[in-house]
Short mmCIF file of C-alpha atoms in Angstrom, two decimals:
data_model
loop_
_atom_site.label_atom_id
_atom_site.label_comp_id
_atom_site.label_asym_id
_atom_site.label_seq_id
_atom_site.Cartn_x
_atom_site.Cartn_y
_atom_site.Cartn_z
CA UNK A 1 3.89 8.74 14.23
CA UNK A 2 0.97 11.14 14.15
CA UNK A 3 3.07 14.30 14.10
CA UNK A 4 5.63 15.26 11.47
CA UNK A 5 8.59 15.60 13.89
CA UNK A 6 7.75 12.21 15.37
CA UNK A 7 7.53 10.64 11.90
CA UNK A 8 10.81 12.23 10.83
CA UNK A 9 12.55 10.96 13.98
CA UNK A 10 11.20 7.42 13.97
CA UNK A 11 10.93 7.05 10.16
CA UNK A 12 7.71 5.13 10.69
CA UNK A 13 4.21 5.69 9.37
CA UNK A 14 0.70 4.61 10.23
CA UNK A 15 -1.80 2.90 7.91
CA UNK A 16 -5.20 1.65 9.04
CA UNK A 17 -7.93 -0.52 7.65
CA UNK A 18 -7.98 -3.98 6.09
CA UNK A 19 -7.17 -2.74 2.60
CA UNK A 20 -4.02 -1.01 3.81
CA UNK A 21 -2.86 -3.86 6.01
CA UNK A 22 -3.27 -6.26 3.08
CA UNK A 23 -1.26 -3.94 0.82
CA UNK A 24 1.47 -3.65 3.46
CA UNK A 25 1.65 -7.44 3.76
CA UNK A 26 1.80 -7.78 -0.04
CA UNK A 27 4.64 -5.30 -0.42
CA UNK A 28 8.06 -6.98 -0.50
CA UNK A 29 9.70 -3.62 0.08
CA UNK A 30 7.98 -2.61 3.32
CA UNK A 31 8.82 -3.67 6.83
CA UNK A 32 5.86 -3.77 9.23
CA UNK A 33 7.07 -2.90 12.74
CA UNK A 34 3.90 -3.34 14.75
CA UNK A 35 0.23 -4.06 14.22
CA UNK A 36 -2.66 -2.69 16.27
CA UNK A 37 -5.85 -4.63 16.77
CA UNK A 38 -9.01 -3.63 18.65
CA UNK A 39 -10.91 -6.86 19.49
CA UNK A 40 -14.65 -6.35 19.49
CA UNK A 41 -14.65 -3.25 17.33
CA UNK A 42 -15.34 -4.86 13.96
CA UNK A 43 -13.83 -8.41 13.98
CA UNK A 44 -14.25 -8.90 10.25
CA UNK A 45 -13.18 -12.40 9.11
CA UNK A 46 -10.70 -10.84 6.69
CA UNK A 47 -9.16 -8.84 9.55
CA UNK A 48 -8.68 -12.08 11.49
CA UNK A 49 -6.91 -13.63 8.50
CA UNK A 50 -4.70 -10.56 8.23
CA UNK A 51 -3.82 -10.90 11.92
CA UNK A 52 -2.78 -14.51 11.32
CA UNK A 53 -0.59 -13.41 8.42
CA UNK A 54 0.98 -10.67 10.53
CA UNK A 55 1.74 -13.09 13.39
CA UNK A 56 3.14 -15.65 10.93
CA UNK A 57 5.46 -12.91 9.69
CA UNK A 58 6.62 -12.30 13.28
CA UNK A 59 4.99 -8.88 13.55
CA UNK A 60 4.08 -8.01 17.17
CA UNK A 61 0.34 -7.43 17.46
CA UNK A 62 -0.71 -4.94 20.11
CA UNK A 63 -4.29 -5.29 21.36
CA UNK A 64 -5.98 -1.99 22.17
CA UNK A 65 -9.45 -1.10 23.41
CA UNK A 66 -12.06 0.03 20.88
CA UNK A 67 -12.07 3.45 22.57
CA UNK A 68 -8.30 3.80 22.25
CA UNK A 69 -8.45 2.68 18.63
CA UNK A 70 -11.16 5.20 17.81
CA UNK A 71 -8.99 8.00 19.18
CA UNK A 72 -6.17 7.00 16.82
CA UNK A 73 -8.39 6.41 13.82
CA UNK A 74 -8.92 8.91 11.02
CA UNK A 75 -12.10 7.33 9.69
CA UNK A 76 -15.75 7.36 10.70
CA UNK A 77 -16.15 3.59 10.63
CA UNK A 78 -12.86 2.20 11.95
CA UNK A 79 -12.11 -1.43 11.13
CA UNK A 80 -9.97 -1.96 14.23
CA UNK A 81 -6.80 -3.05 12.46
CA UNK A 82 -3.75 -0.94 11.64
CA UNK A 83 -0.03 -1.25 11.04
CA UNK A 84 3.00 0.86 11.82
CA UNK A 85 5.39 0.59 8.88
CA UNK A 86 8.96 1.69 8.23
CA UNK A 87 9.15 4.56 5.75
CA UNK A 88 11.02 3.86 2.52
CA UNK A 89 13.21 6.55 1.01
CA UNK A 90 15.45 6.07 -2.00
CA UNK A 91 18.53 8.02 -3.02
CA UNK A 92 18.19 9.96 -6.26
CA UNK A 93 21.60 8.93 -7.61
CA UNK A 94 20.59 5.27 -7.31
CA UNK A 95 17.25 5.72 -9.06
CA UNK A 96 16.77 4.73 -12.71
CA UNK A 97 14.99 7.52 -14.59
CA UNK A 98 13.36 5.15 -17.09
CA UNK A 99 11.50 3.21 -14.37
CA UNK A 100 7.73 3.16 -14.91
CA UNK A 101 5.76 5.66 -16.98
CA UNK A 102 7.54 8.70 -15.54
CA UNK A 103 8.57 10.37 -12.29
CA UNK A 104 6.54 13.12 -10.67
CA UNK A 105 8.36 16.08 -9.11
CA UNK A 106 6.73 18.07 -6.28
CA UNK A 107 8.02 20.75 -3.97
CA UNK A 108 4.95 22.35 -2.36
CA UNK A 109 1.66 20.56 -1.93
CA UNK A 110 -0.51 21.75 0.93
CA UNK A 111 -3.59 19.55 1.04
CA UNK A 112 -2.95 15.98 2.21
CA UNK A 113 -5.96 14.81 0.20
CA UNK A 114 -4.45 16.23 -2.98
CA UNK A 115 -1.10 14.52 -2.41
CA UNK A 116 -2.71 11.19 -1.56
CA UNK A 117 -4.96 11.33 -4.62
CA UNK A 118 -1.95 12.14 -6.82
CA UNK A 119 -0.08 9.09 -5.45
CA UNK A 120 -3.17 6.97 -6.16
CA UNK A 121 -3.26 8.14 -9.79
CA UNK A 122 0.51 7.65 -10.18
CA UNK A 123 -0.02 4.04 -9.23
CA UNK A 124 -2.97 3.74 -11.63
CA UNK A 125 -0.85 4.82 -14.61
CA UNK A 126 2.19 2.79 -13.57
CA UNK A 127 4.44 5.73 -12.73
CA UNK A 128 7.69 5.15 -10.85
CA UNK A 129 7.18 7.47 -7.90
CA UNK A 130 7.66 10.96 -6.56
CA UNK A 131 10.80 13.06 -6.33
CA UNK A 132 10.26 15.53 -3.50
CA UNK A 133 12.36 18.68 -3.73
CA UNK A 134 13.13 20.11 -0.29
CA UNK A 135 11.47 18.90 2.88
CA UNK A 136 8.02 20.52 2.76
CA UNK A 137 5.97 17.60 1.53
CA UNK A 138 5.49 14.44 3.64
CA UNK A 139 3.93 11.50 1.78
CA UNK A 140 3.75 9.52 5.01
CA UNK A 141 1.36 11.87 6.85
CA UNK A 142 -1.66 9.79 7.98
CA UNK A 143 -4.19 11.77 5.90
CA UNK A 144 -1.99 11.43 2.81
CA UNK A 145 -1.56 7.69 3.32
CA UNK A 146 -5.32 7.38 3.75
CA UNK A 147 -6.07 9.20 0.47
CA UNK A 148 -3.66 6.96 -1.47
CA UNK A 149 -6.02 4.02 -0.79
CA UNK A 150 -2.93 1.81 -0.51
CA UNK A 151 -0.91 3.15 -3.45
CA UNK A 152 1.63 4.50 -0.93
CA UNK A 153 2.98 0.93 -0.86
CA UNK A 154 3.43 0.78 -4.63
CA UNK A 155 5.08 4.12 -5.37
CA UNK A 156 8.71 5.06 -4.67
CA UNK A 157 9.73 8.21 -2.80
CA UNK A 158 12.94 10.16 -3.24
CA UNK A 159 13.98 13.34 -1.46
CA UNK A 160 16.49 15.62 -3.19
CA UNK A 161 17.65 19.22 -3.42
CA UNK A 162 17.03 21.17 -6.62
CA UNK A 163 20.77 20.98 -7.37
CA UNK A 164 20.87 17.19 -6.96
CA UNK A 165 17.83 16.88 -9.17
CA UNK A 166 19.39 19.10 -11.88
CA UNK A 167 22.52 16.92 -11.91
CA UNK A 168 20.50 13.71 -12.12
CA UNK A 169 18.42 15.08 -15.00
CA UNK A 170 21.49 16.19 -16.92
CA UNK A 171 23.33 12.88 -16.39
CA UNK A 172 20.42 10.75 -17.58
CA UNK A 173 18.93 13.03 -20.23
CA UNK A 174 15.58 13.22 -18.44
CA UNK A 175 13.04 15.54 -20.08
CA UNK A 176 11.42 17.74 -17.44
CA UNK A 177 7.95 19.04 -18.30
CA UNK A 178 6.19 21.63 -16.14
CA UNK A 179 2.69 23.06 -16.31
CA UNK A 180 1.32 26.58 -16.29
CA UNK A 181 -2.08 28.02 -17.26
CA UNK A 182 -0.16 30.58 -19.32
CA UNK A 183 2.07 28.21 -21.32
CA UNK A 184 1.78 28.26 -25.11
CA UNK A 185 2.08 24.50 -25.62
CA UNK A 186 -1.14 22.45 -25.32
CA UNK A 187 -0.64 19.44 -23.01
CA UNK A 188 -2.62 17.26 -25.43
CA UNK A 189 -0.57 18.21 -28.51
CA UNK A 190 2.83 17.84 -26.83
CA UNK A 191 4.64 14.51 -27.39
CA UNK A 192 6.19 13.31 -24.11
CA UNK A 193 9.59 11.65 -24.57
CA UNK A 194 11.14 9.09 -22.21
CA UNK A 195 12.74 9.24 -19.70
CA UNK A 196 10.30 11.82 -18.39
CA UNK A 197 9.74 13.80 -15.20
CA UNK A 198 6.65 15.98 -14.69
CA UNK A 199 6.89 18.92 -12.31
CA UNK A 200 3.68 20.17 -10.68
CA UNK A 201 3.65 23.39 -8.64
CA UNK A 202 1.70 24.01 -5.45
CA UNK A 203 -2.03 24.71 -5.12
CA UNK A 204 -1.69 28.46 -4.75
CA UNK A 205 1.01 29.75 -7.02
CA UNK A 206 1.92 26.86 -9.33
CA UNK A 207 5.46 26.75 -10.67
CA UNK A 208 7.47 29.96 -10.31
CA UNK A 209 9.01 31.68 -13.35
CA UNK A 210 12.41 30.32 -12.32
CA UNK A 211 11.04 26.79 -11.98
CA UNK A 212 9.38 27.03 -15.39
CA UNK A 213 12.68 28.28 -16.80
CA UNK A 214 14.38 25.13 -15.50
CA UNK A 215 11.96 22.90 -17.43
CA UNK A 216 12.60 21.56 -20.95
CA UNK A 217 8.99 22.34 -21.82
CA UNK A 218 5.98 23.90 -20.10
CA UNK A 219 2.50 22.80 -21.10
CA UNK A 220 -0.95 24.20 -20.48
CA UNK A 221 -4.12 22.27 -19.71
CA UNK A 222 -6.71 24.37 -21.55
CA UNK A 223 -9.90 25.52 -19.86
CA UNK A 224 -13.22 26.81 -21.11
CA UNK A 225 -15.42 29.40 -19.48
CA UNK A 226 -14.42 31.57 -16.53
CA UNK A 227 -12.13 28.96 -15.01
CA UNK A 228 -8.66 30.01 -14.12
CA UNK A 229 -7.42 26.88 -12.42
CA UNK A 230 -7.92 23.19 -11.80
CA UNK A 231 -7.55 21.32 -8.55
CA UNK A 232 -3.92 20.18 -8.25
CA UNK A 233 -4.77 16.48 -8.10
CA UNK A 234 -7.11 16.92 -11.09
CA UNK A 235 -4.50 18.69 -13.20
CA UNK A 236 -1.85 16.10 -12.31
CA UNK A 237 -4.20 13.22 -13.10
CA UNK A 238 -5.29 14.67 -16.44
CA UNK A 239 -1.64 15.15 -17.41
CA UNK A 240 -0.63 11.65 -16.24
CA UNK A 241 -3.43 10.04 -18.25
CA UNK A 242 -2.33 11.97 -21.34
CA UNK A 243 1.18 10.51 -21.02
CA UNK A 244 -0.28 7.07 -20.26
CA UNK A 245 -2.53 7.23 -23.35
CA UNK A 246 0.33 8.32 -25.59
CA UNK A 247 2.47 5.38 -24.47
CA UNK A 248 -0.12 2.62 -24.83
CA UNK A 249 -1.74 1.50 -28.06
CA UNK A 250 -5.48 2.18 -28.07
CA UNK B 1 -27.63 27.30 6.11
CA UNK B 2 -24.93 25.16 7.70
CA UNK B 3 -27.06 22.05 8.04
CA UNK B 4 -28.77 20.15 5.24
CA UNK B 5 -32.34 20.47 6.64
CA UNK B 6 -31.80 24.20 7.12
CA UNK B 7 -30.48 24.58 3.57
CA UNK B 8 -33.38 22.57 2.13
CA UNK B 9 -35.90 24.68 4.04
CA UNK B 10 -34.43 28.10 3.29
CA UNK B 11 -33.01 27.23 -0.16
CA UNK B 12 -30.01 29.38 0.65
CA UNK B 13 -26.30 28.62 0.69
CA UNK B 14 -23.17 30.09 2.17
CA UNK B 15 -20.01 31.10 0.28
CA UNK B 16 -17.05 32.80 1.91
CA UNK B 17 -13.92 34.56 0.80
CA UNK B 18 -13.21 37.31 -1.70
CA UNK B 19 -13.00 34.97 -4.69
CA UNK B 20 -16.45 33.57 -3.99
CA UNK B 21 -18.07 36.92 -3.27
CA UNK B 22 -16.67 38.27 -6.54
CA UNK B 23 -18.04 35.25 -8.45
CA UNK B 24 -21.45 35.68 -6.79
CA UNK B 25 -21.51 39.36 -7.79
CA UNK B 26 -20.50 38.46 -11.37
CA UNK B 27 -23.22 35.86 -11.76
CA UNK B 28 -26.37 37.23 -13.42
CA UNK B 29 -28.29 34.13 -12.28
CA UNK B 30 -27.67 34.33 -8.54
CA UNK B 31 -29.47 36.42 -5.97
CA UNK B 32 -27.35 37.42 -2.97
CA UNK B 33 -29.60 37.66 0.09
CA UNK B 34 -27.15 38.89 2.72
CA UNK B 35 -23.47 39.60 3.12
CA UNK B 36 -21.39 39.10 6.26
CA UNK B 37 -18.41 41.25 7.06
CA UNK B 38 -16.01 41.09 9.99
CA UNK B 39 -14.29 44.49 10.27
CA UNK B 40 -10.76 44.21 11.58
CA UNK B 41 -10.27 40.55 10.62
CA UNK B 42 -8.53 41.05 7.29
CA UNK B 43 -9.77 44.32 5.72
CA UNK B 44 -8.23 43.60 2.33
CA UNK B 45 -8.71 46.52 -0.12
CA UNK B 46 -10.44 44.13 -2.56
CA UNK B 47 -12.87 43.08 0.20
CA UNK B 48 -13.73 46.74 0.76
CA UNK B 49 -14.44 47.18 -2.96
CA UNK B 50 -16.63 44.06 -2.88
CA UNK B 51 -18.56 45.53 0.06
CA UNK B 52 -19.18 48.70 -1.95
CA UNK B 53 -20.45 46.62 -4.86
CA UNK B 54 -22.73 44.63 -2.55
CA UNK B 55 -24.19 47.78 -1.00
CA UNK B 56 -24.65 49.35 -4.44
CA UNK B 57 -26.63 46.24 -5.36
CA UNK B 58 -28.84 46.78 -2.32
CA UNK B 59 -27.54 43.70 -0.46
CA UNK B 60 -27.80 44.09 3.35
CA UNK B 61 -24.34 43.81 4.91
CA UNK B 62 -24.28 42.38 8.41
CA UNK B 63 -21.23 43.28 10.47
CA UNK B 64 -20.03 40.51 12.78
CA UNK B 65 -17.15 40.25 15.23
CA UNK B 66 -13.96 38.49 14.08
CA UNK B 67 -14.64 35.79 16.70
CA UNK B 68 -18.16 35.16 15.40
CA UNK B 69 -16.88 35.07 11.85
CA UNK B 70 -14.17 32.57 12.72
CA UNK B 71 -16.79 30.26 14.21
CA UNK B 72 -18.73 30.29 10.92
CA UNK B 73 -15.69 30.01 8.71
CA UNK B 74 -14.47 26.76 7.13
CA UNK B 75 -10.96 27.99 6.39
CA UNK B 76 -7.79 28.46 8.39
CA UNK B 77 -7.20 32.02 7.25
CA UNK B 78 -10.65 33.60 7.00
CA UNK B 79 -10.92 36.73 4.87
CA UNK B 80 -13.86 38.11 6.85
CA UNK B 81 -16.30 38.43 3.95
CA UNK B 82 -19.06 36.00 3.00
CA UNK B 83 -22.40 35.93 1.24
CA UNK B 84 -25.65 34.02 1.70
CA UNK B 85 -27.02 33.22 -1.74
CA UNK B 86 -30.29 31.79 -3.03
CA UNK B 87 -29.89 28.25 -4.41
CA UNK B 88 -30.67 27.79 -8.08
CA UNK B 89 -32.43 24.64 -9.24
CA UNK B 90 -33.62 24.00 -12.75
CA UNK B 91 -36.36 21.68 -13.97
CA UNK B 92 -35.17 18.83 -16.15
CA UNK B 93 -37.96 19.22 -18.71
CA UNK B 94 -36.89 22.81 -19.31
CA UNK B 95 -33.22 21.99 -19.76
CA UNK B 96 -31.62 21.77 -23.21
CA UNK B 97 -29.50 18.62 -23.46
CA UNK B 98 -27.10 20.14 -25.98
CA UNK B 99 -26.03 22.95 -23.62
CA UNK B 100 -22.27 23.01 -23.00
CA UNK B 101 -19.90 20.08 -23.46
CA UNK B 102 -22.19 17.58 -21.71
CA UNK B 103 -24.22 17.00 -18.56
CA UNK B 104 -22.90 15.02 -15.61
CA UNK B 105 -25.26 12.63 -13.80
CA UNK B 106 -24.66 11.76 -10.14
CA UNK B 107 -26.70 9.89 -7.58
CA UNK B 108 -24.35 9.06 -4.71
CA UNK B 109 -21.24 11.06 -3.91
CA UNK B 110 -20.09 10.95 -0.31
CA UNK B 111 -17.08 13.22 -0.01
CA UNK B 112 -17.86 16.94 -0.29
CA UNK B 113 -14.32 17.56 -1.57
CA UNK B 114 -14.89 15.11 -4.42
CA UNK B 115 -18.15 16.74 -5.46
CA UNK B 116 -16.70 20.25 -5.29
CA UNK B 117 -13.66 19.23 -7.32
CA UNK B 118 -15.90 17.62 -9.94
CA UNK B 119 -17.94 20.84 -10.25
CA UNK B 120 -14.68 22.77 -10.65
CA UNK B 121 -13.58 20.49 -13.50
CA UNK B 122 -17.02 20.65 -15.13
CA UNK B 123 -16.62 24.40 -15.30
CA UNK B 124 -13.08 24.06 -16.67
CA UNK B 125 -14.27 21.96 -19.63
CA UNK B 126 -17.37 24.07 -20.25
CA UNK B 127 -19.92 21.46 -19.22
CA UNK B 128 -23.54 22.43 -18.70
CA UNK B 129 -24.05 21.23 -15.14
CA UNK B 130 -25.08 18.34 -12.96
CA UNK B 131 -28.26 16.26 -13.02
CA UNK B 132 -28.72 14.86 -9.51
CA UNK B 133 -30.82 11.71 -9.32
CA UNK B 134 -32.64 11.44 -6.02
CA UNK B 135 -31.94 13.67 -3.06
CA UNK B 136 -28.71 12.29 -1.61
CA UNK B 137 -26.23 14.76 -3.05
CA UNK B 138 -26.25 18.43 -2.03
CA UNK B 139 -24.06 20.69 -4.19
CA UNK B 140 -24.75 23.60 -1.86
CA UNK B 141 -23.14 22.11 1.26
CA UNK B 142 -20.50 24.57 2.51
CA UNK B 143 -17.57 22.15 2.04
CA UNK B 144 -18.73 21.37 -1.50
CA UNK B 145 -19.09 25.06 -2.37
CA UNK B 146 -15.62 25.68 -0.96
CA UNK B 147 -14.03 22.95 -3.11
CA UNK B 148 -15.62 24.33 -6.29
CA UNK B 149 -13.44 27.45 -5.92
CA UNK B 150 -16.34 29.47 -7.29
CA UNK B 151 -17.46 27.15 -10.11
CA UNK B 152 -20.69 26.55 -8.18
CA UNK B 153 -21.82 29.89 -9.64
CA UNK B 154 -21.13 28.80 -13.23
CA UNK B 155 -22.64 25.31 -13.31
CA UNK B 156 -26.36 24.48 -13.46
CA UNK B 157 -28.05 22.03 -11.09
CA UNK B 158 -31.06 19.87 -11.81
CA UNK B 159 -32.77 17.40 -9.50
CA UNK B 160 -34.76 14.56 -11.07
CA UNK B 161 -35.97 11.03 -10.46
CA UNK B 162 -34.52 8.19 -12.52
CA UNK B 163 -37.87 7.93 -14.37
CA UNK B 164 -37.89 11.64 -15.26
CA UNK B 165 -34.30 11.38 -16.42
CA UNK B 166 -35.09 8.33 -18.60
CA UNK B 167 -37.97 10.22 -20.28
CA UNK B 168 -35.80 13.29 -20.90
CA UNK B 169 -33.04 11.18 -22.43
CA UNK B 170 -35.45 9.36 -24.72
CA UNK B 171 -37.20 12.53 -25.84
CA UNK B 172 -33.96 14.33 -26.75
CA UNK B 173 -31.86 11.39 -27.92
CA UNK B 174 -29.21 11.96 -25.26
CA UNK B 175 -26.41 9.38 -25.23
CA UNK B 176 -25.77 8.22 -21.66
CA UNK B 177 -22.25 6.90 -20.97
CA UNK B 178 -21.37 5.23 -17.68
CA UNK B 179 -18.04 3.99 -16.33
CA UNK B 180 -16.94 0.75 -14.76
CA UNK B 181 -13.48 -0.75 -14.15
CA UNK B 182 -14.82 -3.95 -15.75
CA UNK B 183 -16.22 -2.47 -18.98
CA UNK B 184 -14.83 -3.71 -22.29
CA UNK B 185 -14.78 -0.33 -24.04
CA UNK B 186 -11.70 1.85 -23.48
CA UNK B 187 -12.71 5.42 -22.53
CA UNK B 188 -9.99 6.80 -24.81
CA UNK B 189 -11.06 4.80 -27.88
CA UNK B 190 -14.79 5.52 -27.51
CA UNK B 191 -16.17 8.40 -29.62
CA UNK B 192 -18.57 10.52 -27.53
CA UNK B 193 -21.59 11.76 -29.48
CA UNK B 194 -23.64 14.86 -28.64
CA UNK B 195 -25.92 15.44 -26.83
CA UNK B 196 -24.11 13.56 -24.09
CA UNK B 197 -24.64 12.75 -20.42
CA UNK B 198 -21.94 11.02 -18.33
CA UNK B 199 -23.04 8.98 -15.31
CA UNK B 200 -20.53 8.49 -12.50
CA UNK B 201 -21.27 6.11 -9.61
CA UNK B 202 -20.41 6.65 -5.96
CA UNK B 203 -16.99 6.29 -4.32
CA UNK B 204 -17.61 2.84 -2.88
CA UNK B 205 -19.58 0.75 -5.34
CA UNK B 206 -19.59 2.69 -8.61
CA UNK B 207 -22.57 2.19 -10.92
CA UNK B 208 -24.75 -0.84 -10.15
CA UNK B 209 -25.40 -3.52 -12.78
CA UNK B 210 -28.88 -2.08 -13.30
CA UNK B 211 -27.50 1.43 -13.73
CA UNK B 212 -24.91 0.20 -16.22
CA UNK B 213 -27.69 -1.60 -18.06
CA UNK B 214 -29.54 1.70 -18.43
CA UNK B 215 -26.55 3.31 -20.16
CA UNK B 216 -26.04 3.42 -23.94
CA UNK B 217 -22.37 2.59 -23.38
CA UNK B 218 -20.10 1.82 -20.44
CA UNK B 219 -16.43 2.70 -20.66
CA UNK B 220 -13.39 1.76 -18.62
CA UNK B 221 -10.50 3.99 -17.61
CA UNK B 222 -7.61 1.54 -17.80
CA UNK B 223 -5.13 1.17 -14.97
CA UNK B 224 -1.65 -0.30 -14.68
CA UNK B 225 -0.18 -2.15 -11.73
CA UNK B 226 -2.13 -3.26 -8.68
CA UNK B 227 -4.62 -0.41 -8.85
CA UNK B 228 -8.27 -1.28 -8.73
CA UNK B 229 -9.79 2.16 -8.59
CA UNK B 230 -9.30 5.86 -9.07
CA UNK B 231 -10.52 8.67 -6.86
CA UNK B 232 -14.02 9.65 -8.04
CA UNK B 233 -13.06 13.24 -8.86
CA UNK B 234 -9.97 11.98 -10.69
CA UNK B 235 -11.92 9.49 -12.80
CA UNK B 236 -14.57 12.09 -13.63
CA UNK B 237 -11.95 14.68 -14.57
CA UNK B 238 -9.98 12.27 -16.77
CA UNK B 239 -13.19 11.32 -18.57
CA UNK B 240 -14.33 14.96 -18.95
CA UNK B 241 -10.98 15.96 -20.44
CA UNK B 242 -11.21 13.08 -22.92
CA UNK B 243 -14.57 14.40 -24.16
CA UNK B 244 -13.23 17.98 -24.15
CA UNK B 245 -10.17 16.93 -26.21
CA UNK B 246 -12.29 15.03 -28.73
CA UNK B 247 -14.51 18.07 -29.30
CA UNK B 248 -11.78 20.65 -29.75
CA UNK B 249 -9.23 20.72 -32.55
CA UNK B 250 -5.71 20.29 -31.20
#
């Protein structure tokens, strides 16, 4: 499940480390297919308790050598415990638009770290999940999963075409808000209605003119100085916290 | 200048790509020591104009082979133009606390991408720069510089001990605000006075109890759901935009 074609074929993904294994065990919606354990690599007491919980759940535990585990691992200090989990995908027409704070819409995100960080922030603000337009973005890539710090188990993922998404929006009266550095509307002055979907463009080009035209509103995150852009995960997080702050009473 | 000891000894840093070379040329505060150019690698017309500007400035341009350039480069699609620039460090006692939106204080940041993204956001909100306590964090590491997308040339960097920083704060009446997931004060309800310094802890442990005790206030960025933490660059950016929004009239 390390390569995209392999992940797409098997519909599995890989998550390593005690924090991730605990989140996988806690998630009622995820099916753990296999666990990997490297005896002698770290042997943390919490890892041993997680192994017990995995075995009690009937999950096969595969022992591997520390060397083999290190080759699989993405981190500098591997904890020697990992799980292979079934991917969860939901159908757009069965998804309630008013779930959570909002939905996030993405079609092109290049950096796995950006996507993982975005998923982590979505979880922090209580968003519903991500609607992925087209097939370019894979939330189950190992580096993405890693950067979510476990939030991959708490957010929902939907894949849809632009046409399917347009129909779903129209049927449910979902307000779609995009962002652009050139938009007139200030993101902090705009009042975000519910149900809400936020559409973030890719790192390089942002949302195209046509994509902006499809939105109900396009907002701008203002910048001072010479800056002409924010990191994608930063911009998404700043926007999500604005919506979160508007909806809660402070 | 690829390794930390080498950078500390030479006090130089490396920045590659047309965007960075243009920012270096635009900065009145930075001295470009050398430029590297790999003829035949990309030869973009803008790169050729940048080379002319470098030569007009008297900067020696070193031609290297595409293969040699690729070995130096951090990016997948190298543009074949880079500069070696003198690091700029300012002394804390000569720094005005009321410069820009605020100062950011850091002592332990592990991920270069996080630090670079933070510097990029600092520039976007018109902050003054970063006060680095101790010697752990190097804003001139190549991966950090890369992630700033050029903002490294617009932000100021100061290195100080905790004692020096405490004296500077006291002398100028700087309000120091820290963050913790366990703080009582909501970051969005708190009113940030000027002059202001924000202290962000490291990715793993955040600010220690002692560090929080040294702050005038500690604020919490609230989270929904199971989340127990935000990415460091995310948390910093959300906090910076809160201060930015409070200071501007929307």
